[in-house]
Short mmCIF file of C-alpha atoms and ligand atoms in Angstrom, two decimals:
data_model
loop_
_atom_site.label_atom_id
_atom_site.label_comp_id
_atom_site.label_asym_id
_atom_site.label_seq_id
_atom_site.Cartn_x
_atom_site.Cartn_y
_atom_site.Cartn_z
CA MET F 535 131.35 142.80 225.86
CA ALA F 536 133.73 139.91 225.20
CA LEU F 537 132.73 136.61 226.76
CA ILE F 538 135.24 135.41 229.35
CA GLU F 539 136.50 131.80 229.30
CA PRO F 540 135.81 130.32 232.72
CA ARG F 541 138.76 129.37 234.94
CA PRO F 542 138.88 125.58 235.09
CA ILE F 543 138.19 123.76 238.33
CA ILE F 544 139.01 120.25 239.51
CA ILE F 545 136.81 118.90 242.30
CA GLY F 546 137.59 115.74 244.21
CA ASN F 547 134.61 113.73 245.48
CA TRP F 548 135.78 111.35 248.17
CA LYS F 549 132.29 109.81 248.49
CA MET F 550 132.00 107.58 251.59
CA ASN F 551 135.75 107.14 251.85
CA GLY F 552 138.08 108.56 254.43
CA THR F 553 138.76 108.48 258.15
CA SER F 554 141.39 110.36 260.09
CA GLU F 555 143.90 107.91 258.63
CA SER F 556 143.32 109.46 255.19
CA LEU F 557 144.37 112.91 256.31
CA GLY F 558 147.94 112.11 255.28
CA GLU F 559 146.80 112.46 251.65
CA ILE F 560 145.44 115.95 252.40
CA ARG F 561 148.73 116.89 254.05
CA LEU F 562 150.55 115.56 250.99
CA MET F 563 148.32 117.51 248.58
CA ALA F 564 148.94 120.76 250.46
CA ALA F 565 152.69 120.09 250.58
CA MET F 566 152.92 119.16 246.89
CA LEU F 567 151.07 122.33 245.85
CA ASP F 568 152.95 124.61 248.23
CA GLY F 569 154.60 127.36 246.19
CA VAL F 570 153.68 125.67 242.90
CA ALA F 571 151.79 127.70 240.29
CA ILE F 572 148.55 125.98 239.25
CA GLY F 573 146.23 126.72 236.36
CA CYS F 574 142.92 125.74 237.91
CA GLU F 575 140.85 126.01 241.06
CA VAL F 576 140.89 122.95 243.31
CA VAL F 577 138.25 121.69 245.74
CA VAL F 578 138.29 118.53 247.87
CA CYS F 579 134.95 117.16 249.12
CA PRO F 580 135.67 114.68 251.93
CA PRO F 581 132.92 112.97 253.95
CA ALA F 582 131.10 115.38 256.28
CA THR F 583 132.98 114.04 259.30
CA LEU F 584 136.27 115.36 257.90
CA ILE F 585 135.23 118.69 256.39
CA ARG F 586 136.27 120.91 259.29
CA THR F 587 139.59 119.11 259.80
CA VAL F 588 140.40 119.14 256.09
CA HIS F 589 139.46 122.81 255.86
CA GLU F 590 141.77 123.63 258.77
CA MET F 591 144.59 121.55 257.33
CA LEU F 592 144.23 123.33 253.98
CA SER F 593 144.06 126.86 255.37
CA GLY F 594 146.88 128.76 253.73
CA SER F 595 146.77 126.48 250.68
CA ARG F 596 144.72 127.22 247.57
CA ILE F 597 142.67 124.04 247.93
CA LYS F 598 139.09 124.66 249.02
CA THR F 599 136.78 122.25 250.82
CA GLY F 600 133.27 121.11 249.96
CA GLY F 601 130.42 118.88 251.09
CA GLN F 602 128.75 116.05 249.17
CA ASP F 603 125.09 116.80 249.97
CA CYS F 604 122.93 119.09 252.08
CA HIS F 605 119.34 119.32 253.31
CA PRO F 606 117.07 122.00 251.79
CA GLU F 607 116.13 123.46 255.20
CA PRO F 608 118.51 125.55 257.35
CA GLN F 609 117.70 123.62 260.56
CA GLY F 610 115.03 121.44 262.14
CA ALA F 611 113.95 117.94 263.07
CA PHE F 612 115.75 116.09 260.28
CA THR F 613 117.78 113.44 262.06
CA GLY F 614 121.05 112.64 260.35
CA ASP F 615 120.81 115.45 257.81
CA ILE F 616 123.20 118.35 257.37
CA ALA F 617 122.17 121.91 256.47
CA ALA F 618 124.06 123.98 253.91
CA GLU F 619 124.71 126.48 256.72
CA MET F 620 126.43 123.72 258.73
CA LEU F 621 128.73 122.91 255.82
CA ARG F 622 129.56 126.58 255.54
CA ASP F 623 130.19 126.71 259.28
CA CYS F 624 132.75 123.88 258.88
CA GLY F 625 134.62 125.88 256.23
CA ALA F 626 133.04 124.43 253.08
CA THR F 627 132.77 126.72 250.04
CA HIS F 628 131.16 124.19 247.68
CA VAL F 629 128.62 121.38 247.87
CA ILE F 630 128.00 118.57 245.39
CA LEU F 631 124.25 118.13 244.79
CA GLY F 632 122.17 115.64 242.84
CA HIS F 633 125.01 113.15 242.42
CA SER F 634 123.70 110.05 240.65
CA GLU F 635 124.44 108.02 243.78
CA ARG F 636 122.11 110.33 245.76
CA ARG F 637 119.51 110.16 243.00
CA HIS F 638 119.76 106.35 242.83
CA TYR F 639 120.21 105.28 246.46
CA HIS F 640 118.18 108.05 248.08
CA GLY F 641 115.52 108.63 245.42
CA GLU F 642 116.44 112.28 244.94
CA THR F 643 114.35 113.98 242.29
CA ASP F 644 115.20 117.02 240.17
CA ALA F 645 112.76 119.06 242.29
CA LEU F 646 114.52 118.10 245.52
CA VAL F 647 117.94 118.79 244.00
CA CYS F 648 116.66 122.22 242.96
CA ARG F 649 115.61 122.99 246.55
CA LYS F 650 119.04 121.90 247.75
CA VAL F 651 120.72 124.18 245.21
CA THR F 652 118.65 127.07 246.55
CA ALA F 653 119.73 126.10 250.08
CA ALA F 654 123.37 126.09 249.03
CA HIS F 655 122.99 129.59 247.58
CA ARG F 656 121.22 130.77 250.73
CA ALA F 657 124.24 129.61 252.76
CA GLY F 658 126.73 131.21 250.39
CA LEU F 659 127.97 127.92 248.93
CA THR F 660 128.67 127.15 245.30
CA ALA F 661 126.41 124.29 244.19
CA VAL F 662 127.98 121.61 242.00
CA VAL F 663 124.91 120.18 240.28
CA CYS F 664 125.32 116.68 238.84
CA ILE F 665 123.39 115.32 235.87
CA GLY F 666 123.94 112.31 233.63
CA GLU F 667 122.27 109.44 231.80
CA THR F 668 122.22 105.75 232.67
CA GLU F 669 123.57 103.17 230.24
CA ASP F 670 120.04 102.14 229.20
CA GLU F 671 119.17 105.77 228.47
CA ARG F 672 122.33 106.15 226.40
CA ASP F 673 121.61 102.93 224.48
CA ALA F 674 118.12 104.25 223.76
CA GLY F 675 119.61 107.42 222.27
CA GLN F 676 118.17 109.50 225.10
CA THR F 677 121.36 111.05 226.50
CA VAL F 678 120.72 114.67 225.53
CA PRO F 679 116.98 114.71 226.38
CA VAL F 680 117.66 113.08 229.78
CA VAL F 681 120.45 115.48 230.65
CA ALA F 682 118.33 118.41 229.45
CA ARG F 683 115.40 117.34 231.60
CA GLN F 684 117.61 116.94 234.68
CA LEU F 685 119.25 120.30 234.11
CA ALA F 686 115.92 122.07 233.60
CA GLY F 687 114.51 120.65 236.82
CA SER F 688 117.60 120.82 239.02
CA ILE F 689 118.63 124.47 238.84
CA PRO F 690 116.65 127.51 239.98
CA ASP F 691 116.38 130.64 237.84
CA ASN F 692 118.88 132.79 239.70
CA VAL F 693 122.02 130.78 239.03
CA SER F 694 125.27 132.61 238.39
CA ALA F 695 128.77 131.52 237.43
CA GLU F 696 129.83 132.14 241.03
CA ASN F 697 127.11 130.16 242.77
CA THR F 698 126.64 127.20 240.40
CA ILE F 699 128.75 124.65 238.54
CA ILE F 700 127.26 121.89 236.37
CA ALA F 701 128.86 118.42 236.37
CA TYR F 702 128.03 116.01 233.56
CA GLU F 703 128.58 112.51 234.91
CA PRO F 704 127.34 109.63 232.75
CA VAL F 705 126.16 107.10 235.36
CA TRP F 706 127.71 104.18 233.46
CA ALA F 707 131.12 105.88 233.42
CA ILE F 708 131.29 106.35 237.20
CA GLY F 709 133.75 103.94 238.78
CA SER F 710 133.67 101.70 235.70
CA GLY F 711 136.90 102.66 233.97
CA ARG F 712 134.83 103.49 230.87
CA THR F 713 134.33 106.97 229.46
CA PRO F 714 132.37 108.37 226.52
CA THR F 715 134.38 109.34 223.43
CA THR F 716 135.65 112.90 223.23
CA ASP F 717 133.02 113.58 220.54
CA GLU F 718 130.24 112.31 222.79
CA ILE F 719 131.41 114.45 225.71
CA LYS F 720 131.70 117.46 223.41
CA GLN F 721 128.15 116.96 222.14
CA VAL F 722 126.63 116.72 225.62
CA HIS F 723 128.57 119.69 227.02
CA GLN F 724 127.54 121.77 224.01
CA ALA F 725 123.91 120.75 224.57
CA ILE F 726 124.17 121.77 228.23
CA ARG F 727 125.65 125.15 227.27
CA ASP F 728 122.90 125.66 224.65
CA GLN F 729 120.26 124.89 227.23
CA LEU F 730 121.77 127.29 229.75
CA ALA F 731 121.60 129.95 227.03
CA GLU F 732 117.83 129.55 226.91
CA ARG F 733 117.52 130.60 230.57
CA LEU F 734 120.50 132.82 231.26
CA ASP F 735 122.13 135.90 229.77
CA PRO F 736 125.09 135.34 227.41
CA GLN F 737 127.74 136.38 229.97
CA THR F 738 126.45 133.97 232.60
CA THR F 739 125.98 131.21 230.05
CA ALA F 740 129.59 131.51 228.88
CA ALA F 741 131.01 131.79 232.39
CA ILE F 742 129.26 128.81 234.05
CA ARG F 743 131.63 125.91 234.41
CA ILE F 744 130.56 122.54 233.03
CA LEU F 745 132.66 119.69 234.41
CA TYR F 746 133.04 116.15 233.19
CA GLY F 747 133.01 113.32 235.74
CA GLY F 748 133.28 109.54 235.44
CA SER F 749 136.52 107.50 235.54
CA MET F 750 138.70 110.57 235.07
CA LYS F 751 142.32 109.85 235.89
CA PRO F 752 145.72 111.32 234.98
CA ALA F 753 145.97 109.02 231.94
CA ASN F 754 142.74 110.20 230.26
CA ALA F 755 142.21 113.63 231.81
CA GLY F 756 144.39 115.52 229.33
CA ALA F 757 142.24 114.49 226.36
CA ILE F 758 138.97 115.10 228.22
CA LEU F 759 139.96 118.49 229.62
CA ALA F 760 140.98 119.68 226.15
CA ILE F 761 137.42 119.23 224.81
CA PRO F 762 135.61 122.51 224.11
CA ASP F 763 133.09 123.38 226.83
CA VAL F 764 134.76 121.07 229.36
CA ASN F 765 135.78 123.45 232.12
CA GLY F 766 137.21 120.96 234.58
CA GLY F 767 136.51 117.65 236.22
CA LEU F 768 134.64 116.00 239.07
CA VAL F 769 136.96 113.22 240.16
CA GLY F 770 136.07 110.26 242.35
CA GLN F 771 138.57 107.43 242.83
CA ALA F 772 141.56 109.39 241.52
CA SER F 773 140.98 112.16 244.07
CA LEU F 774 141.71 109.86 247.01
CA LYS F 775 145.44 109.78 246.38
CA ALA F 776 147.39 113.04 246.29
CA LYS F 777 149.64 111.78 243.50
CA ASP F 778 146.73 110.91 241.16
CA PHE F 779 144.74 114.04 242.00
CA LEU F 780 147.72 116.32 241.46
CA GLY F 781 148.47 114.43 238.25
CA ILE F 782 145.18 115.83 236.93
CA ILE F 783 145.61 119.32 238.40
CA GLY F 784 149.10 119.55 236.89
CA LEU F 785 147.67 119.15 233.38
CA PHE F 786 146.62 122.80 233.36
CA ALA F 787 149.24 125.31 232.33
CA PRO F 788 149.96 127.55 235.34
CA ASN F 789 148.59 131.08 235.06
P1 13P O 1040 135.02 108.04 239.55
O1 13P O 1040 136.04 109.11 239.17
O2 13P O 1040 135.50 107.15 240.65
O3 13P O 1040 134.50 107.33 238.35
O4 13P O 1040 133.77 108.83 240.19
C1 13P O 1040 133.24 109.90 239.51
C2 13P O 1040 132.24 110.56 240.38
O5 13P O 1040 131.18 110.03 240.65
C3 13P O 1040 132.61 111.88 240.94
O6 13P O 1040 131.50 112.50 241.52
#
């Protein structure tokens, strides 16, 4: 059987940005994409407080909505936490998990991320699992081993191309305006694909999307998205403005 190239996906991570005042950008995104052919899937992950509203505003558009984290359990005495089922209930189809900001500021381990990925699957959400090295790890030549260790520990065995997306986000590239070279990105994405091949069948391995994230913007996205094994992007700052976000989405030839 021929291996199918995955359909690219661009995911916007709004992080802790956005109040009802920001909804104008969502309205603009929907209007700018209305009737326009696009060559990728698109997901916007606003803060939890806006997920339902954004989902309702985007109904009828091709833009999906996602969360930025979830708790491993479906319900219970976990003040302030949000279950995957609750995200689903608000209209989310995706959830970002194991983002380096969660790992750093909230001490999330690979094992916890793995439980969250299982929770996302339980709720019918696609998990967007983030991995990436710090600058010190890169300087020590440890990029591939670090990413491999995170990947091994952060995904359960039953992942599929439908329920899981991997996002490679070098920590030092996030919000810094710096990115790895295209060769460096290519090497890491290839290593991730090779590692997936050790656990998954060839069809699943080829179909799982591996995204790049970290200072992606319209000006550099074309070169990054053309790298083999880069199947889309996880976009922070540039996803907050419809014009920038659509500047990235528009780089894919419509199909
Ligand atoms: P920036 O695009 O702002 O660097 O953020 C990347 C990121 O962390 C997306 O999850």
